[in-house]
């Protein structure tokens, strides 16, 4: 009887072998070939259109294992009958995958033995993908193989091997084949012995052969006894012509109604008579057949599958127990850590208290010594401070005397500065008075000049009169000439007065310049004595010219030129008369 999980494992190997670029996907064309081969081996009518119809909505490219699985279950595995050759199915899947994964040149086993190890791997591996066989199942397989070869089991060698695996703790199918093929646990044994051990484990686990040996069987028709090779499986007892099991002579189907009496096996409809060569062999066969019938009555699987299931359940329970134990250990460790931390905290508190007490004692002693030192230092400091204060008082007295002397000097300088400023103000007033006098003289001069110009114009108009008027005017002209001479004399007197005013103005300017120089000198002295007095700055003291045309209307040269022109015009008028 086949199991879907074991078939899927073989198909998974074939699918993985077709995944050339290791992306977890296979092209549709390759899946078509794989599906056709599966249908052929499992004796299922193959529908080439079913794959295209199933994946018509997924035309993006290669398909993954998960995408192929629904099609595999629906169109292939759900239609499988129990009459196909499982070994042929295994060989087909093995043919697709083994050449890409193993190199048999350096192995001690043949490709046929490697195929058997591969089948054993699929039987013992976990039902999780990617497929691996854990270390417990590796040990189980190696133990059975060593027992079949009649060699002892070395716990030390396997323990060393487990250490080599480190944390991996599992193998793939190809790693298991390499492990067996390199003979790590079969050193000293030849290839034939190794092959026989593999074949015996394969026969027991994969072919479900519980027992096999020669026995005598009585025929139904001829009633003669013939030696046959009997093979006991969980649901049948088959007999062959020879132990090569090539020519089968019949099957005895075992079910719940079968009985074993001495060495006769019969059910409700049939009776088979079988004889063993000795009592020991007879007893072994009776126990084996009765065990199979009992398994069928209990509705259990084959002994090896039941044993595998029990090992898995035991591992699961152990794993759960280990997890619970680990959880309890973690809790205990956490509690222990908590207690340890509390004890450590208490110890640290006690140490801190002791340290604080010692520190307080040291601090008290140190404080006492510090106080003594402080009192002594305070006394010495007071003496030094007293001396320093006396010295400072003497120094301050000297500084105060110097300061008072400097203040007196500054007051004296301030009074002198005030006198200099008063002289400067007086010079400015004199300068302003001279300016006003010069302006008044210039105005009078301008008025006289205007009057003379008017007289000259009148004289010129008079020349244009008739000769009679000229004679009449001669006297008047003489009078006017006398007046003009008087005005000229007065103008000369005004010019002299103007010159005197200019000389006075220059004298005042020199006084003002000397006062400004004296003021600047006193300013510098005051600045050198810490600037206790801030002076008032005087204004601009530049010399300004005053003429009859306003301040600085023309220069002295222009004034002289105008005077000369006026004198020439006056002389010309006199000659004309």
XYZ file of C-alpha atoms in Angstrom:
577
model
C 0.000 0.000 0.000
C 1.408 3.376 -0.973
C 1.207 6.650 0.981
C 0.723 10.000 -0.657
C 3.374 11.706 1.509
C 6.034 9.221 0.339
C 5.029 9.659 -3.306
C 5.191 13.458 -2.961
C 8.710 13.231 -1.594
C 9.943 11.379 -4.690
C 8.096 13.825 -6.966
C 9.677 16.725 -5.055
C 13.150 15.368 -5.855
C 12.224 15.147 -9.545
C 10.774 18.673 -9.556
C 13.873 20.065 -7.818
C 16.135 18.340 -10.377
C 14.240 20.096 -13.202
C 14.834 23.474 -11.521
C 18.121 24.169 -13.298
C 18.712 27.743 -12.115
C 17.609 27.003 -8.504
C 14.832 29.604 -8.516
C 12.172 27.200 -7.272
C 10.378 27.186 -10.655
C 10.149 24.769 -13.614
C 8.983 25.445 -17.155
C 5.609 24.109 -18.364
C 7.225 21.955 -21.040
C 9.292 20.103 -18.437
C 6.252 19.724 -16.203
C 4.352 18.216 -19.138
C 7.055 15.584 -19.548
C 7.117 14.903 -15.805
C 3.323 14.603 -15.640
C 3.283 12.243 -18.623
C 5.921 9.996 -17.024
C 4.032 9.972 -13.717
C 0.790 9.022 -15.423
C 2.559 6.273 -17.382
C 4.213 4.749 -14.304
C 1.076 5.012 -12.163
C -1.137 3.624 -14.939
C -3.310 6.730 -15.177
C -4.789 7.951 -18.480
C -2.822 11.036 -19.404
C -4.692 14.168 -20.511
C -2.175 16.526 -22.232
C -4.710 19.352 -22.344
C -5.393 19.267 -18.590
C -2.107 20.994 -17.710
C -2.699 23.852 -20.156
C -6.312 24.223 -19.051
C -5.291 24.223 -15.393
C -2.631 26.917 -15.875
C -4.359 28.959 -18.605
C -4.636 31.946 -16.249
C -0.921 31.804 -15.389
C 1.131 32.382 -18.555
C 3.818 34.541 -16.953
C 6.535 31.882 -17.048
C 7.797 28.883 -15.064
C 5.707 27.376 -12.269
C 6.697 26.914 -8.642
C 6.293 23.783 -6.577
C 3.297 25.301 -4.828
C 1.701 26.181 -8.160
C 2.193 22.643 -9.527
C 0.901 20.896 -6.380
C -2.883 21.506 -6.952
C -2.630 20.057 -10.459
C -0.615 17.078 -9.189
C -3.169 16.248 -6.495
C -6.239 16.741 -8.662
C -5.257 15.158 -11.966
C -2.710 12.525 -10.884
C -2.599 11.484 -7.223
C -6.374 11.528 -6.725
C -6.707 9.083 -9.653
C -4.011 6.620 -8.577
C -5.017 3.002 -7.975
C -3.073 0.570 -5.799
C -2.116 -1.742 -8.626
C 0.877 0.233 -9.966
C 4.519 -0.678 -9.283
C 5.798 1.686 -6.580
C 9.428 0.686 -7.184
C 9.141 1.608 -10.830
C 7.696 4.972 -9.755
C 10.645 5.485 -7.378
C 13.134 4.539 -10.111
C 11.594 7.009 -12.547
C 11.915 9.892 -10.055
C 15.416 8.687 -9.119
C 16.490 8.672 -12.772
C 15.489 12.341 -13.137
C 17.458 13.579 -10.157
C 20.434 11.363 -9.198
C 22.849 12.243 -12.036
C 22.727 15.941 -11.161
C 23.432 15.437 -7.482
C 25.888 12.566 -6.889
C 29.197 11.409 -8.329
C 29.492 7.660 -7.856
C 33.185 7.404 -8.854
C 34.475 7.964 -5.319
C 31.676 6.032 -3.566
C 31.891 2.425 -2.324
C 28.311 1.662 -3.355
C 26.701 1.179 -6.749
C 23.957 3.290 -8.283
C 21.428 0.591 -7.336
C 22.499 0.749 -3.688
C 22.457 4.558 -3.841
C 18.874 4.308 -5.131
C 17.985 2.156 -2.142
C 19.551 4.643 0.282
C 17.592 7.384 -1.479
C 14.345 5.452 -0.966
C 15.241 4.887 2.704
C 15.871 8.640 3.040
C 12.403 9.414 1.653
C 10.890 6.939 4.130
C 12.724 8.317 7.173
C 12.846 12.021 6.295
C 10.588 14.599 7.907
C 7.354 15.656 6.198
C 8.668 19.173 5.622
C 10.272 20.729 2.569
C 13.093 20.968 1.667
C 13.485 17.340 2.719
C 16.053 16.453 5.378
C 16.678 13.520 7.664
C 17.376 14.363 11.286
C 20.208 12.891 13.327
C 17.970 10.441 15.276
C 16.702 8.841 12.051
C 20.257 8.756 10.676
C 21.313 6.834 13.763
C 18.318 4.482 13.409
C 19.199 3.734 9.778
C 22.916 3.247 10.442
C 22.198 0.961 13.411
C 19.896 -1.275 11.320
C 22.450 -1.354 8.486
C 25.289 -2.297 10.849
C 23.131 -5.004 12.446
C 22.273 -6.359 8.972
C 26.006 -6.498 8.143
C 26.734 -8.262 11.451
C 29.014 -5.432 12.628
C 28.964 -3.737 15.985
C 27.731 -0.221 16.526
C 30.258 2.418 17.634
C 28.721 5.066 19.818
C 31.985 7.030 19.929
C 32.275 7.275 16.148
C 28.705 8.479 15.832
C 29.202 10.977 18.661
C 32.253 12.356 16.846
C 30.218 12.586 13.656
C 27.462 14.494 15.471
C 30.079 16.960 16.669
C 31.210 17.426 13.065
C 27.640 18.263 12.051
C 27.694 20.987 14.720
C 24.376 22.876 14.724
C 23.156 21.532 11.372
C 21.927 18.274 12.949
C 20.394 16.980 9.678
C 21.325 15.763 6.153
C 19.882 15.915 2.671
C 19.372 12.762 0.571
C 22.624 13.273 -1.299
C 24.581 13.908 1.887
C 23.185 10.681 3.354
C 24.175 8.743 0.209
C 27.684 10.222 0.442
C 27.876 9.337 4.145
C 27.013 5.681 3.435
C 29.040 5.531 0.202
C 32.231 6.806 1.836
C 32.039 3.974 4.400
C 32.587 6.165 7.449
C 30.771 3.628 9.651
C 31.609 0.454 7.685
C 35.388 0.523 7.731
C 36.935 -2.915 7.334
C 33.903 -4.276 5.433
C 33.890 -5.034 1.707
C 31.482 -3.589 -0.837
C 29.412 -6.727 -1.060
C 28.766 -6.769 2.672
C 27.842 -3.088 2.586
C 25.510 -3.719 -0.346
C 23.860 -6.626 1.474
C 23.294 -4.467 4.560
C 21.709 -1.697 2.471
C 19.533 -4.226 0.618
C 18.285 -5.802 3.827
C 17.317 -2.440 5.337
C 15.703 -1.447 2.010
C 13.748 -4.683 1.891
C 12.572 -4.248 5.454
C 11.672 -0.551 5.365
C 10.668 0.126 1.759
C 9.329 -3.223 0.565
C 7.642 -3.843 3.952
C 9.183 -7.304 4.185
C 8.800 -8.425 7.788
C 10.288 -11.886 7.324
C 11.498 -14.074 4.466
C 12.875 -17.606 4.314
C 12.431 -21.028 2.721
C 9.538 -23.219 3.965
C 7.575 -26.218 2.682
C 4.064 -25.747 1.295
C 1.467 -28.341 0.563
C -0.303 -27.978 -2.795
C -4.080 -27.592 -3.105
C -4.521 -30.039 -5.961
C -1.589 -32.437 -5.996
C -1.182 -32.485 -2.208
C 2.591 -32.747 -2.424
C 5.066 -30.690 -0.405
C 7.217 -28.157 -2.303
C 9.894 -25.837 -1.031
C 9.051 -22.184 -1.597
C 10.602 -18.832 -0.731
C 8.111 -17.103 1.537
C 7.979 -13.306 1.995
C 5.842 -11.879 4.803
C 4.428 -8.374 4.429
C 1.924 -6.562 6.693
C -1.075 -7.584 4.559
C 0.137 -10.666 2.685
C 2.328 -13.767 2.725
C 3.776 -14.278 -0.763
C 5.715 -17.329 -1.959
C 8.134 -17.595 -4.864
C 10.070 -20.309 -6.642
C 13.406 -18.905 -5.412
C 14.800 -16.205 -3.215
C 15.403 -13.990 -6.244
C 11.609 -13.335 -6.027
C 11.339 -13.226 -9.784
C 8.706 -15.956 -10.203
C 5.796 -15.556 -7.831
C 3.626 -18.622 -7.227
C 0.920 -16.982 -5.124
C -0.190 -14.676 -2.329
C -1.888 -15.442 0.969
C -3.897 -12.322 1.824
C -3.935 -11.590 5.548
C -6.924 -9.946 7.180
C -8.708 -9.852 10.522
C -10.308 -13.297 9.988
C -7.036 -15.154 9.431
C -5.853 -17.752 11.989
C -2.524 -19.470 12.502
C -2.755 -22.983 13.937
C 0.559 -24.714 14.415
C 1.778 -24.078 10.926
C -1.444 -23.955 9.048
C -2.674 -20.563 7.959
C -6.271 -20.227 6.869
C -9.096 -17.780 6.644
C -12.819 -18.342 6.246
C -12.523 -19.473 2.639
C -9.019 -20.905 2.242
C -6.685 -23.206 4.159
C -2.927 -23.167 3.600
C -0.601 -25.780 5.061
C 3.004 -24.703 5.578
C 5.811 -26.494 7.304
C 9.070 -25.106 8.745
C 12.352 -26.943 8.923
C 12.706 -26.701 12.720
C 10.788 -25.614 15.796
C 12.634 -22.341 16.206
C 11.887 -21.213 12.679
C 8.320 -22.385 13.053
C 7.836 -20.325 16.210
C 9.375 -17.236 14.618
C 7.039 -17.501 11.620
C 4.001 -18.053 13.810
C 4.785 -15.000 15.918
C 5.444 -12.874 12.842
C 2.198 -13.844 11.080
C 0.127 -13.477 14.255
C 1.664 -10.056 14.821
C 0.592 -8.975 11.326
C -2.943 -10.229 11.868
C -3.102 -8.445 15.210
C -1.932 -5.203 13.545
C -4.709 -5.582 10.982
C -7.314 -6.201 13.647
C -6.175 -3.061 15.469
C -6.283 -1.069 12.227
C -2.612 -0.101 12.503
C -0.103 0.546 9.751
C 2.898 -1.611 9.010
C 5.276 -2.126 11.960
C 7.999 0.044 10.473
C 5.603 2.892 9.733
C 4.139 2.534 13.206
C 7.648 2.547 14.660
C 8.501 5.653 12.588
C 5.291 7.313 13.751
C 6.071 6.438 17.377
C 9.603 7.824 17.009
C 8.222 11.043 15.616
C 5.635 11.286 18.374
C 8.350 10.556 20.917
C 10.551 13.254 19.405
C 7.642 15.675 19.436
C 6.924 14.867 23.065
C 10.595 15.183 23.869
C 10.710 18.477 22.002
C 7.652 19.721 23.890
C 9.173 18.475 27.149
C 12.479 20.095 26.252
C 10.695 23.328 25.397
C 8.737 23.110 28.676
C 11.934 22.279 30.509
C 13.721 25.100 28.750
C 10.844 27.418 29.659
C 10.934 26.235 33.271
C 14.704 26.539 33.282
C 14.346 30.004 31.843
C 11.827 30.885 34.548
C 14.046 29.340 37.221
C 17.010 31.125 35.738
C 15.028 34.353 35.711
C 13.982 33.751 39.339
C 17.552 32.847 40.190
C 18.791 35.941 38.422
C 16.207 37.978 40.291
C 17.296 36.484 43.615
C 20.905 36.937 42.617
C 20.231 40.549 41.740
C 18.389 41.033 45.034
C 21.258 39.410 46.962
C 23.711 41.456 44.967
C 21.663 44.573 45.674
C 21.556 43.698 49.381
C 25.281 43.017 49.377
C 25.929 46.263 47.561
C 23.670 48.108 50.005
C 25.542 46.560 52.936
C 28.836 47.414 51.316
C 27.560 50.906 50.620
C 26.379 51.230 54.244
C 29.746 50.013 55.508
C 31.521 52.264 53.060
C 29.300 55.164 54.117
C 30.012 54.453 57.801
C 33.741 54.284 57.116
C 33.473 57.344 54.967
C 31.538 59.172 57.683
C 34.191 58.238 60.235
C 36.932 59.401 57.922
C 34.933 62.506 57.151
C 34.436 63.199 60.874
C 38.137 62.806 61.580
C 39.006 64.824 58.541
C 36.471 67.482 59.536
C 38.003 67.675 63.010
C 41.485 67.995 61.555
C 40.208 70.478 58.996
C 38.609 72.564 61.737
C 41.861 72.604 63.706
C 43.817 73.519 60.595
C 41.184 76.084 59.710
C 41.320 77.721 63.124
C 45.092 77.856 62.945
C 45.007 79.194 59.412
C 42.307 81.719 60.366
C 44.517 83.045 63.179
C 47.474 83.326 60.844
C 45.285 84.824 58.167
C 43.889 87.393 60.615
C 47.425 88.403 61.546
C 48.383 88.699 57.910
C 45.162 90.579 57.132
C 45.813 92.980 59.995
C 49.291 93.638 58.692
C 48.001 94.022 55.165
C 45.262 96.373 56.333
C 47.792 98.524 58.184
C 49.944 98.618 55.077
C 46.917 99.369 52.936
C 45.834 102.174 55.312
C 49.285 103.737 55.048
C 49.246 103.294 51.300
C 45.723 104.696 51.040
C 46.732 107.707 53.142
C 49.657 108.375 50.794
C 47.409 107.872 47.770
C 44.798 110.214 49.304
C 47.411 112.906 49.824
C 48.569 112.484 46.239
C 44.967 112.561 45.061
C 44.220 115.780 46.986
C 47.357 117.376 45.579
C 46.316 116.310 42.082
C 42.843 117.783 42.699
C 44.378 121.079 43.758
C 46.532 121.074 40.659
C 43.499 120.338 38.500
C 41.516 123.147 40.184
C 44.380 125.541 39.519
C 44.530 124.365 35.920
C 40.767 124.771 35.659
C 40.934 128.402 36.842
C 43.718 129.132 34.355
C 41.693 127.473 31.626
C 38.690 129.632 32.504
C 40.899 132.724 32.230
C 42.172 131.548 28.835
C 38.604 130.946 27.688
C 37.591 134.426 28.929
C 40.484 135.949 26.933
C 39.361 133.965 23.913
C 35.775 135.236 24.285
C 37.012 138.838 24.653
C 39.145 138.430 21.501
C 36.109 137.127 19.650
C 34.060 140.152 20.784
C 36.812 142.551 19.654
C 37.005 140.737 16.342
C 33.244 141.064 15.896
C 33.382 144.818 16.712
C 36.158 145.314 14.145
C 34.138 143.445 11.588
C 31.139 145.686 12.207
C 33.384 148.854 11.984
C 34.915 147.619 8.728
C 31.455 146.927 7.335
C 30.221 150.436 8.300
C 33.290 152.098 6.682
C 32.792 150.061 3.544
C 29.146 151.079 3.394
C 30.087 154.779 3.760
C 32.752 154.389 1.082
C 30.228 152.760 -1.243
C 27.755 155.605 -0.647
C 30.433 158.242 -1.394
C 31.471 156.446 -4.522
C 27.878 156.273 -5.683
C 27.499 160.000 -4.999
C 30.712 160.789 -6.969
C 29.540 158.630 -9.847
C 26.241 160.523 -9.870
C 28.098 163.869 -9.956
C 30.262 162.677 -12.828
C 27.166 161.683 -14.776
C 25.647 165.084 -14.167
C 28.866 166.696 -15.404
C 28.776 164.664 -18.552
C 25.182 165.675 -19.176
C 26.138 169.275 -18.588
C 28.806 169.121 -21.321
C 26.071 168.286 -23.784
C 24.281 171.615 -23.020
C 24.659 174.686 -25.026
C 27.641 176.951 -24.665
C 25.566 179.350 -22.622
C 24.650 176.817 -20.161
C 28.313 175.822 -20.080
C 29.358 179.277 -18.963
C 26.636 179.358 -16.408
C 27.678 176.035 -15.201
C 31.381 176.807 -15.047
C 30.900 178.488 -11.772
C 28.713 175.701 -10.608
C 31.325 173.208 -11.854
C 34.018 174.956 -9.930
C 31.840 174.752 -6.861
C 31.243 171.115 -7.520
C 34.944 170.528 -8.076
C 35.579 172.091 -4.735
C 32.924 169.784 -3.317
C 34.514 166.886 -5.185
C 37.899 167.724 -3.760
C 36.370 167.913 -0.319
C 34.711 164.541 -0.943
C 38.025 163.160 -2.216
C 39.760 164.369 0.912
C 37.008 162.806 2.981
C 37.377 159.586 0.934
C 41.118 159.536 1.593
C 40.432 160.111 5.268
C 37.977 157.154 5.184
C 40.621 155.056 3.405
C 43.119 155.819 6.153
C 40.522 154.952 8.759
C 39.867 151.700 6.887
C 43.569 150.893 6.862
C 43.694 151.599 10.595
C 40.722 149.301 11.131
C 42.466 146.577 9.104
C 45.591 146.943 11.231
C 43.487 146.746 14.394
C 41.715 143.675 12.939
C 45.080 142.010 12.247
C 46.219 142.796 15.818
C 43.011 141.273 17.206
C 43.527 138.207 14.960
C 47.033 137.770 16.325
C 45.687 138.031 19.883
C 42.968 135.483 19.050
C 45.563 133.106 17.580
C 47.728 133.440 20.694
C 44.663 132.807 22.897
C 43.757 129.700 20.805
C 47.329 128.403 21.135
C 47.246 129.028 24.870
C 43.846 127.264 25.095
C 45.173 124.244 23.188
C 48.200 124.082 25.534
C 45.954 124.091 28.584
C 43.726 121.449 26.940
C 46.707 119.148 26.532
C 47.692 119.665 30.163
C 44.169 118.910 31.346
C 44.030 115.757 29.180
C 47.281 114.584 30.744
C 45.812 115.045 34.240
C 43.086 112.354 33.697
C 40.632 114.620 31.898
C 38.750 115.811 34.990
C 37.630 118.985 33.161
C 35.942 118.916 29.681
C 36.596 122.147 27.755
C 34.187 124.048 25.581
C 35.526 124.083 21.990
C 35.732 127.514 20.295
C 34.421 128.117 16.784
C 36.371 128.846 13.568
C 38.627 131.828 13.833
C 39.631 132.337 10.199
C 40.160 135.906 8.913
C 37.247 137.260 6.868
C 37.397 140.200 4.481
C 34.672 142.877 4.542
C 34.049 145.080 1.469
C 31.302 147.408 0.330
C 29.810 144.493 -1.664
C 29.376 142.207 1.307
C 31.596 139.672 3.138
C 34.427 138.457 0.874
C 32.822 139.807 -2.338
C 36.242 140.749 -3.880
C 39.908 140.692 -2.928
C 42.236 143.572 -1.956
C 43.757 143.556 -5.435
C 40.312 143.996 -6.989
C 39.595 146.820 -4.522
C 42.830 148.623 -5.473
C 42.013 148.174 -9.150
C 38.545 149.667 -8.654
C 40.077 152.586 -6.717
C 42.550 153.221 -9.556
C 39.756 153.156 -12.194
C 37.705 155.608 -10.163
C 40.732 157.936 -9.757
C 41.410 157.845 -13.530
C 37.820 158.688 -14.376
C 37.955 161.565 -11.891
C 41.114 163.009 -13.454
C 39.648 162.724 -16.967
C 36.572 164.705 -15.850
C 38.763 167.471 -14.382
C 40.815 167.800 -17.596
C 37.656 168.002 -19.688
C 36.455 170.931 -17.666
